[in-house]
PDB file of C-alpha atoms in Angstrom:
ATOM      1  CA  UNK Z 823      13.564  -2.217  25.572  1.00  0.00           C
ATOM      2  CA  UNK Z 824      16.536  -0.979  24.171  1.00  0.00           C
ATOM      3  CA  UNK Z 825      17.611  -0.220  20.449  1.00  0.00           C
ATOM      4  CA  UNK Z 826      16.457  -2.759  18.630  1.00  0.00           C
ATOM      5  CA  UNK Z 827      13.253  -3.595  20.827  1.00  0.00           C
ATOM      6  CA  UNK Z 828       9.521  -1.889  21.298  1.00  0.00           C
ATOM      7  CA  UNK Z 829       9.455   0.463  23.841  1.00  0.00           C
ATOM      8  CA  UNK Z 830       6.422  -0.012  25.994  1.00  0.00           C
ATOM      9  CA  UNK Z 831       5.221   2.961  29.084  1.00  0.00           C
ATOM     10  CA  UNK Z 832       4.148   1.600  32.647  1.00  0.00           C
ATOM     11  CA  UNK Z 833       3.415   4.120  35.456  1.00  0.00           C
ATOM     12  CA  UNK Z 834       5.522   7.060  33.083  1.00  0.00           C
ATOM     13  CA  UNK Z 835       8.391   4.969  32.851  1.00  0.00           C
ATOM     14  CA  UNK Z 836      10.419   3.766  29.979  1.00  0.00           C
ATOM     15  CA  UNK Z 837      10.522  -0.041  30.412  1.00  0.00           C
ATOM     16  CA  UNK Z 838      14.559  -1.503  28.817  1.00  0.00           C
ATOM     17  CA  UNK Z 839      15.330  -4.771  27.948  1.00  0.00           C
ATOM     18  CA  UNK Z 840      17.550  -6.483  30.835  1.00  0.00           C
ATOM     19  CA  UNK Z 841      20.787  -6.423  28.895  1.00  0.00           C
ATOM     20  CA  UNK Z 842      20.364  -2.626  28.815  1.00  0.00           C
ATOM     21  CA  UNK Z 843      21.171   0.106  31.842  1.00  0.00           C
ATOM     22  CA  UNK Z 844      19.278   3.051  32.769  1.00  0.00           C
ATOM     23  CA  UNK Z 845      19.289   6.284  30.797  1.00  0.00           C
ATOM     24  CA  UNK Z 846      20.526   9.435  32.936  1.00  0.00           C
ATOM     25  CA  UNK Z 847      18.136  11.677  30.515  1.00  0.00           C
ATOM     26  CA  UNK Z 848      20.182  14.635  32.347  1.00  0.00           C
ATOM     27  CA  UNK Z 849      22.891  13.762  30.818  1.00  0.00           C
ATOM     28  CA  UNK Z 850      21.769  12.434  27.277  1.00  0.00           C
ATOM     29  CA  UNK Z 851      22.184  14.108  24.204  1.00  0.00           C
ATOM     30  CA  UNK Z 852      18.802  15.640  23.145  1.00  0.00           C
ATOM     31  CA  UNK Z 853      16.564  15.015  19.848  1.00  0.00           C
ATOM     32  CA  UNK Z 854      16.051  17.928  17.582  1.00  0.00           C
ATOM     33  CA  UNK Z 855      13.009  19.659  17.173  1.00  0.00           C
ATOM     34  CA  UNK Z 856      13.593  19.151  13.313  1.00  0.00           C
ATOM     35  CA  UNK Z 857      13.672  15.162  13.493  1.00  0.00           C
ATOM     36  CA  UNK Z 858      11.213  14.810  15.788  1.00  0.00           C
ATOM     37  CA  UNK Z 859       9.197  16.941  13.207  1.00  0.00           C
ATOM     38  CA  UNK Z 860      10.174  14.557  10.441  1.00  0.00           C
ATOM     39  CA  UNK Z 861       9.572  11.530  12.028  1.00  0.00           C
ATOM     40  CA  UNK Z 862       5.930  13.116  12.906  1.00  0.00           C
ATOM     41  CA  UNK Z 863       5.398  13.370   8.857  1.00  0.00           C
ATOM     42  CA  UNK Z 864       7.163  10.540   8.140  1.00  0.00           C
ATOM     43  CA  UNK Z 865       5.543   7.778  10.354  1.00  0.00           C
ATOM     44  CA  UNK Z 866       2.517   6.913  12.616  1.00  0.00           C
ATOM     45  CA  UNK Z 867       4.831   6.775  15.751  1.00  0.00           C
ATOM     46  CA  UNK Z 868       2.978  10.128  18.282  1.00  0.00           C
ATOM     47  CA  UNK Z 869       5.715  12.099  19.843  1.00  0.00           C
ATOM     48  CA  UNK Z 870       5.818  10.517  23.606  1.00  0.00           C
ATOM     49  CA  UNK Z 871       6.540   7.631  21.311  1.00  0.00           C
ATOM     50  CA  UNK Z 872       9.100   8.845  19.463  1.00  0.00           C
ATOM     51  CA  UNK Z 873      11.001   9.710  22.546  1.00  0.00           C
ATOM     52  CA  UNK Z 874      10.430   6.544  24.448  1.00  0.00           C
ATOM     53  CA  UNK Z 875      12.117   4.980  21.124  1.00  0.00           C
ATOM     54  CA  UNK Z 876      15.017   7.339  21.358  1.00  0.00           C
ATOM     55  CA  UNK Z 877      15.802   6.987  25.234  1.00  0.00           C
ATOM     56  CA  UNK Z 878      15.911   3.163  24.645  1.00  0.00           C
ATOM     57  CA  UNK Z 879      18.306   3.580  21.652  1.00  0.00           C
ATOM     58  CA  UNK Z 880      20.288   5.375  23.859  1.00  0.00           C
ATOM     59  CA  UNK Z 881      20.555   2.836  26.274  1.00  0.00           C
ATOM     60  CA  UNK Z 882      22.449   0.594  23.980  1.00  0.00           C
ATOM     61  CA  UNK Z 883      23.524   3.201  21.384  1.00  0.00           C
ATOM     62  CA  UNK Z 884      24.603   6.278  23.401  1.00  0.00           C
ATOM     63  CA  UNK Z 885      26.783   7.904  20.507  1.00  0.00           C
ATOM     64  CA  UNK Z 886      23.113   7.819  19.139  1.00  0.00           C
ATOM     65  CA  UNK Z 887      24.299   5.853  15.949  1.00  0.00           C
ATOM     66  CA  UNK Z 888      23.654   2.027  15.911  1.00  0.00           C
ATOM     67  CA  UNK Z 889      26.517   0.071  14.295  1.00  0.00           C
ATOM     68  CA  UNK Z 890      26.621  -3.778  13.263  1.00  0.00           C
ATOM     69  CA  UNK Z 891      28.153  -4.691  16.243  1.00  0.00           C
ATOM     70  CA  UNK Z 892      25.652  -3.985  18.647  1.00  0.00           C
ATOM     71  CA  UNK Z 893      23.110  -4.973  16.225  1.00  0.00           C
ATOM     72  CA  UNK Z 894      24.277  -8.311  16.345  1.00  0.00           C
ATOM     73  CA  UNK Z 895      24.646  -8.552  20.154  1.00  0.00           C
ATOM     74  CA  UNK Z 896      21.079  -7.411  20.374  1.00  0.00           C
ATOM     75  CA  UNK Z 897      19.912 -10.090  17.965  1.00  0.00           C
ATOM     76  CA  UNK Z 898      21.992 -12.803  19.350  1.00  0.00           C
ATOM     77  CA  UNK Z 899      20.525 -11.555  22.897  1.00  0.00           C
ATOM     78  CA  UNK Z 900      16.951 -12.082  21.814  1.00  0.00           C
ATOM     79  CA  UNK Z 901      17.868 -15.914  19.942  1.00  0.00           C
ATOM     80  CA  UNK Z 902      20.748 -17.473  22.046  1.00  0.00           C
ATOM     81  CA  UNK Z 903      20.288 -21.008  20.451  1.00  0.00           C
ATOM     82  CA  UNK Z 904      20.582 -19.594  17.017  1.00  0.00           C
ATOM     83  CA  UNK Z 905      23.245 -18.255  14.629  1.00  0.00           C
ATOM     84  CA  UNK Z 906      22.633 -14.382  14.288  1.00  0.00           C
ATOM     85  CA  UNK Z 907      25.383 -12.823  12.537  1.00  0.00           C
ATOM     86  CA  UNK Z 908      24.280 -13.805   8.361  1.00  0.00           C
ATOM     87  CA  UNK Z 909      21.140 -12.593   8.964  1.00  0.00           C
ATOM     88  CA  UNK Z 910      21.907  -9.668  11.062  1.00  0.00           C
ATOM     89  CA  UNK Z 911      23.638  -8.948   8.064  1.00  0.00           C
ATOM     90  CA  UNK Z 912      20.759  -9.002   5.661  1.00  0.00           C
ATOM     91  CA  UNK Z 913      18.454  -6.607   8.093  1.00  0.00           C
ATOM     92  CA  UNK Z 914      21.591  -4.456   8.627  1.00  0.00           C
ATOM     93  CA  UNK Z 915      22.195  -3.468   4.865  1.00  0.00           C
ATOM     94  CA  UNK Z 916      18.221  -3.311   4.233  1.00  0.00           C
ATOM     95  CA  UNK Z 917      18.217  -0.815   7.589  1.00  0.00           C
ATOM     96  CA  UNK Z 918      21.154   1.172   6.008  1.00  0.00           C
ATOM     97  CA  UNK Z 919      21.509   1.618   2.145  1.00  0.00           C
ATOM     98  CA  UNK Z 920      23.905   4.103   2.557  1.00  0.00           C
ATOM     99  CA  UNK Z 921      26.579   1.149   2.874  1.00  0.00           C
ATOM    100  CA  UNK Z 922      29.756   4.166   3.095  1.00  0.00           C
ATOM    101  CA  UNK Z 923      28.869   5.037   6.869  1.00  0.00           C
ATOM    102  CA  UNK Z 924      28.289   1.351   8.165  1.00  0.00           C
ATOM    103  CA  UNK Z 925      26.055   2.981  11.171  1.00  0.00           C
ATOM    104  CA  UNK Z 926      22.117   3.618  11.208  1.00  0.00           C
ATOM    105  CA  UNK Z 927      21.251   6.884  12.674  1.00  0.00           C
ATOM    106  CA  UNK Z 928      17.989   7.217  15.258  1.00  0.00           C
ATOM    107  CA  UNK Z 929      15.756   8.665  12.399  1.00  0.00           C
ATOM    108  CA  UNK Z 930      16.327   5.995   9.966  1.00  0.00           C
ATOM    109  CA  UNK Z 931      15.807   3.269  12.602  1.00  0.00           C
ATOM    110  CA  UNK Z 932      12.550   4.854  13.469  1.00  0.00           C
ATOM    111  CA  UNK Z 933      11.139   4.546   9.335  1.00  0.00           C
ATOM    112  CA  UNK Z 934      11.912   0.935   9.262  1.00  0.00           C
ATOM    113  CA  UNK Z 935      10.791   0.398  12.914  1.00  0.00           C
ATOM    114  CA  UNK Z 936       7.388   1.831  12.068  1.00  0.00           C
ATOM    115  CA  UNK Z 937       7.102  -0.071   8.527  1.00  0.00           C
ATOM    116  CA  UNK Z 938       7.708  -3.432  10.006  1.00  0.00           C
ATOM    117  CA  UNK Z 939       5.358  -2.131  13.180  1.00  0.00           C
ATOM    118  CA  UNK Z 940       2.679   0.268  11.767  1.00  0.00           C
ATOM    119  CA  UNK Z 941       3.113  -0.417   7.594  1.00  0.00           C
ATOM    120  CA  UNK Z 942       0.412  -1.872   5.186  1.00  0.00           C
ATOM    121  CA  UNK Z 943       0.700  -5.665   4.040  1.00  0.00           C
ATOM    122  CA  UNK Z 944       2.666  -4.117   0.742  1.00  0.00           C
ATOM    123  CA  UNK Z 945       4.973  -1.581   2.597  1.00  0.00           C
ATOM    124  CA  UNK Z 946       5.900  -4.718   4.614  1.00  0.00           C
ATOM    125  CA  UNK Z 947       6.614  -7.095   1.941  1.00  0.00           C
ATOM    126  CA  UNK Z 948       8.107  -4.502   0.024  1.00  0.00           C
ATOM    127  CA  UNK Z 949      10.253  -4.114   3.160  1.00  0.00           C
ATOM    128  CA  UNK Z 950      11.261  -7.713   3.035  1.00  0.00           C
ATOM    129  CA  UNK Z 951      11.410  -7.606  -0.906  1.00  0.00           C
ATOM    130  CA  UNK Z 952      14.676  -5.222  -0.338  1.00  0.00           C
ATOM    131  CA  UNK Z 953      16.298  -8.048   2.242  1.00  0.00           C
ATOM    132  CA  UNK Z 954      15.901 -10.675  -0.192  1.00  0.00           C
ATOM    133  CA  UNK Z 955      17.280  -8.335  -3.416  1.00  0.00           C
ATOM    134  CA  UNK Z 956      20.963  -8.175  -2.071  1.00  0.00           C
ATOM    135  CA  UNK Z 957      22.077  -6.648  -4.691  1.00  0.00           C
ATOM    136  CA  UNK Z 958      19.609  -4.148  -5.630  1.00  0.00           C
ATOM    137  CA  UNK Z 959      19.191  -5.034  -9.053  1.00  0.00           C
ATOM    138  CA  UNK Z 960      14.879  -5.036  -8.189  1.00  0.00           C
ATOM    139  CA  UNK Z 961      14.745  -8.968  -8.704  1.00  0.00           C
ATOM    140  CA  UNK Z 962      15.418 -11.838  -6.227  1.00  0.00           C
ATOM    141  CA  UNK Z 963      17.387 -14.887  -7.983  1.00  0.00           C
ATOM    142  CA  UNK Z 964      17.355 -18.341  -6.220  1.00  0.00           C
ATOM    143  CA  UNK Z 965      20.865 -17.754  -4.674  1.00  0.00           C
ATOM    144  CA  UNK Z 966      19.741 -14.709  -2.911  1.00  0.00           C
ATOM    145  CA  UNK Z 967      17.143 -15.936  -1.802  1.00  0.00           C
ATOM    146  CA  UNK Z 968      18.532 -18.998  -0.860  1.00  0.00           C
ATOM    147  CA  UNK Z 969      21.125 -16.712   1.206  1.00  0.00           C
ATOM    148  CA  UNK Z 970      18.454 -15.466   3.535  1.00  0.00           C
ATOM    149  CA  UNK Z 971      16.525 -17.948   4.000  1.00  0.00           C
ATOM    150  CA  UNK Z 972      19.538 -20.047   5.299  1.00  0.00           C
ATOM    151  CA  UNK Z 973      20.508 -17.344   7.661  1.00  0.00           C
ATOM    152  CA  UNK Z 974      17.406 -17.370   8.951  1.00  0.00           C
ATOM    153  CA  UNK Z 975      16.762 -20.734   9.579  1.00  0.00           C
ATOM    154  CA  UNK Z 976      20.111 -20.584  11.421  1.00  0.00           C
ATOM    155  CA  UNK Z 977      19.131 -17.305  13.086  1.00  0.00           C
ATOM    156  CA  UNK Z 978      15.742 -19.506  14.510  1.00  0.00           C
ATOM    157  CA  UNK Z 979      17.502 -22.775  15.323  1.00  0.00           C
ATOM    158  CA  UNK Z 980      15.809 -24.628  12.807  1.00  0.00           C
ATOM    159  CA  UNK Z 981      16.952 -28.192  11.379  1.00  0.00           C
ATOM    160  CA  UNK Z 982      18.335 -27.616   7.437  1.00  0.00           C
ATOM    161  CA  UNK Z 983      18.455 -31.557   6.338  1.00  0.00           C
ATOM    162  CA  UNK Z 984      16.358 -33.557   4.175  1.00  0.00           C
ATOM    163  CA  UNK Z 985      12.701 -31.542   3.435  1.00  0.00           C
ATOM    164  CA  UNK Z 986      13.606 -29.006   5.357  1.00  0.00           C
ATOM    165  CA  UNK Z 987      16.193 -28.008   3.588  1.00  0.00           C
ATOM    166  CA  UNK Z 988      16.382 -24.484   2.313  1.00  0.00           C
ATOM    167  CA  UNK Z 989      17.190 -24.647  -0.940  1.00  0.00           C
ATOM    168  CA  UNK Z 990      14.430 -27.616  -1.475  1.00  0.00           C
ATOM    169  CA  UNK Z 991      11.950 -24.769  -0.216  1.00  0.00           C
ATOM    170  CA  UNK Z 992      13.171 -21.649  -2.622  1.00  0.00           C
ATOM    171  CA  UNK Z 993      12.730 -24.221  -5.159  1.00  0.00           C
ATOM    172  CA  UNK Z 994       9.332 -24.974  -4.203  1.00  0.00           C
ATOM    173  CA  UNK Z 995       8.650 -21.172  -3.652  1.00  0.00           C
ATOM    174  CA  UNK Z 996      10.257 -20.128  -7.188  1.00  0.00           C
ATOM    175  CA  UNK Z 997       7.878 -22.842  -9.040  1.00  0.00           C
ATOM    176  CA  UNK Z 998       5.042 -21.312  -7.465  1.00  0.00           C
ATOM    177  CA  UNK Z 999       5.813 -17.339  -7.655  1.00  0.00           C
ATOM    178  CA  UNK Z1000       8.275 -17.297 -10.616  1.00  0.00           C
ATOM    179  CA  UNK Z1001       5.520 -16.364 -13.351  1.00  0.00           C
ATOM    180  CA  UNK Z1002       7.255 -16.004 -16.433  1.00  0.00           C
ATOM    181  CA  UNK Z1003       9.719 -18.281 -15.448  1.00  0.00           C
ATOM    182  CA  UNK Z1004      12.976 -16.222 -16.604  1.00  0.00           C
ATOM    183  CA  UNK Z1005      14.376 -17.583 -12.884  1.00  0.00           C
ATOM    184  CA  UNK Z1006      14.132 -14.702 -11.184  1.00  0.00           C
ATOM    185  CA  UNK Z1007      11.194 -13.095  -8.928  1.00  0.00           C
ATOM    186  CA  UNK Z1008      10.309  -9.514  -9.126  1.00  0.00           C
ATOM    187  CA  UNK Z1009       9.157  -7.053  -6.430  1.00  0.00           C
ATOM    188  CA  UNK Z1010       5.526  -7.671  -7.891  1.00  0.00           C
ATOM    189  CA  UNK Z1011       5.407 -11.847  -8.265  1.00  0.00           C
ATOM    190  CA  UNK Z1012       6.967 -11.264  -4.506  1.00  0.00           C
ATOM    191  CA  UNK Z1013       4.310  -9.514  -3.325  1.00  0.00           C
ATOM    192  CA  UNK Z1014       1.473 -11.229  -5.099  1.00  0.00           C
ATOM    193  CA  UNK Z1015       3.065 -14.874  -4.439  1.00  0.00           C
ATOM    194  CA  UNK Z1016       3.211 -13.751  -0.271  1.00  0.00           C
ATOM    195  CA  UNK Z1017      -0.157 -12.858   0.196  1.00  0.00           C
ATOM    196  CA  UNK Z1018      -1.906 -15.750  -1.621  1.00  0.00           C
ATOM    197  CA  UNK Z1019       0.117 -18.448  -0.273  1.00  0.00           C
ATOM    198  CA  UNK Z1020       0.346 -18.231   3.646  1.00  0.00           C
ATOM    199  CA  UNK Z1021       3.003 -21.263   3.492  1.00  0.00           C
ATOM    200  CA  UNK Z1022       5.042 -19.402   1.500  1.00  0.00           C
ATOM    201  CA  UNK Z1023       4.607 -15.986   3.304  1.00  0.00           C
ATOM    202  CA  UNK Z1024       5.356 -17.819   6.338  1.00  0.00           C
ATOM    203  CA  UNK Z1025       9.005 -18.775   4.971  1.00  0.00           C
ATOM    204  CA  UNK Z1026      10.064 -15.731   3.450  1.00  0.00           C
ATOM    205  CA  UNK Z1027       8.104 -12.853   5.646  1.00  0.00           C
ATOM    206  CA  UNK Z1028       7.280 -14.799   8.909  1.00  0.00           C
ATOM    207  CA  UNK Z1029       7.024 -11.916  10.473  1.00  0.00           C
ATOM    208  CA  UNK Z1030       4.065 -10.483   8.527  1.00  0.00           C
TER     209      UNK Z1030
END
């Protein structure tokens, strides 16, 4: 697929998504030895894999740097009948915390790639954790949370009146995970609160 796909081999080809064109590799810039190297320490992804992931990004990212544009496009791609851009914005800033350069390089792409593909249960929810803590502070209060879990019903389709409403279920959710009570939910009642409760992993990490 391309940049923001899996890449999968058949008969020692790449296989792209169909919105995507094929790579002249003669004619593509090349992967240094050095980040290949890092992304060998850094994640579980083998080398032929590596690659494979960096010909697809270059079939929809062929400056080799994957900006919000195309991010969106590619999400919108894979969920026509939903609304992509709010979330897209969530995953975006989680994928990039450097917020001055507004792109996501190939190497940084590949860490989240292989936490959300090859991570623990933690290093997932952690991941998700970040998404839902917009602004960093390490704690996720009802409006932020509320934030992404409306964009992602959008994102999905999904009907937001009477018990399905989203706010109704971060209520719910914050009764349940909110410990201490003091309104907010840390990185730890996050993580605890999404792997006891599959309903409420389900809504906030559906993914995982």
């Amino acid at each position: 697929m391309g940049c923001c796909g899996s890449t999968k081999k058949k008969n020692n080809t790449v296989e792209h998504s169909p919105s995507s064109l094929p790579v002249n590799r003669e004619i593509m810039p090349e992967l240094s030895d050095t980040i290949i190297n890092d992304l060998l320490t850094k994640t579980k992804f083998s080398k032929q894999e590596i690659l494979d992931w960096w010909y697809g990004f270059l079939t929809d990212c062929p400056s080799g740097l994957l900006d919000k544009k195309k991010f969106i496009e590619v999400y919108q791609y894979k969920y026509p009948n939903g609304k992509a851009k709010k979330f897209c914005d969530h995953v975006f800033r989680t994928f990039n915390p450097d917020k001055k350069t507004h792109v996501i390089d190939f190497e940084r792409f590949m860490c989240v790639i292989d936490i959300t593909l090859n991570g623990s249960t933690d290093e997932k929810l952690e991941w998700a954790f970040t998404m839902y803590d917009i602004n960093g502070d390490q704690r996720i209060s009802k409006h932020e949370m509320s934030c992404v879990v409306e964009s992602m019903f959008d994102l999905l389709g999904k009907d937001r009146k009477g018990g399905n409403d989203p706010r109704r279920h971060v209520d719910q959710i914050f009764s349940q995970i909110d410990s201490n009570h003091d309104n907010y939910v840390s990185k730890e009642e996050f993580l605890s609160g999404c792997k006891a409760d599959e309903k409420i992993r389900t809504i906030l990490a559906p993914q995982y």
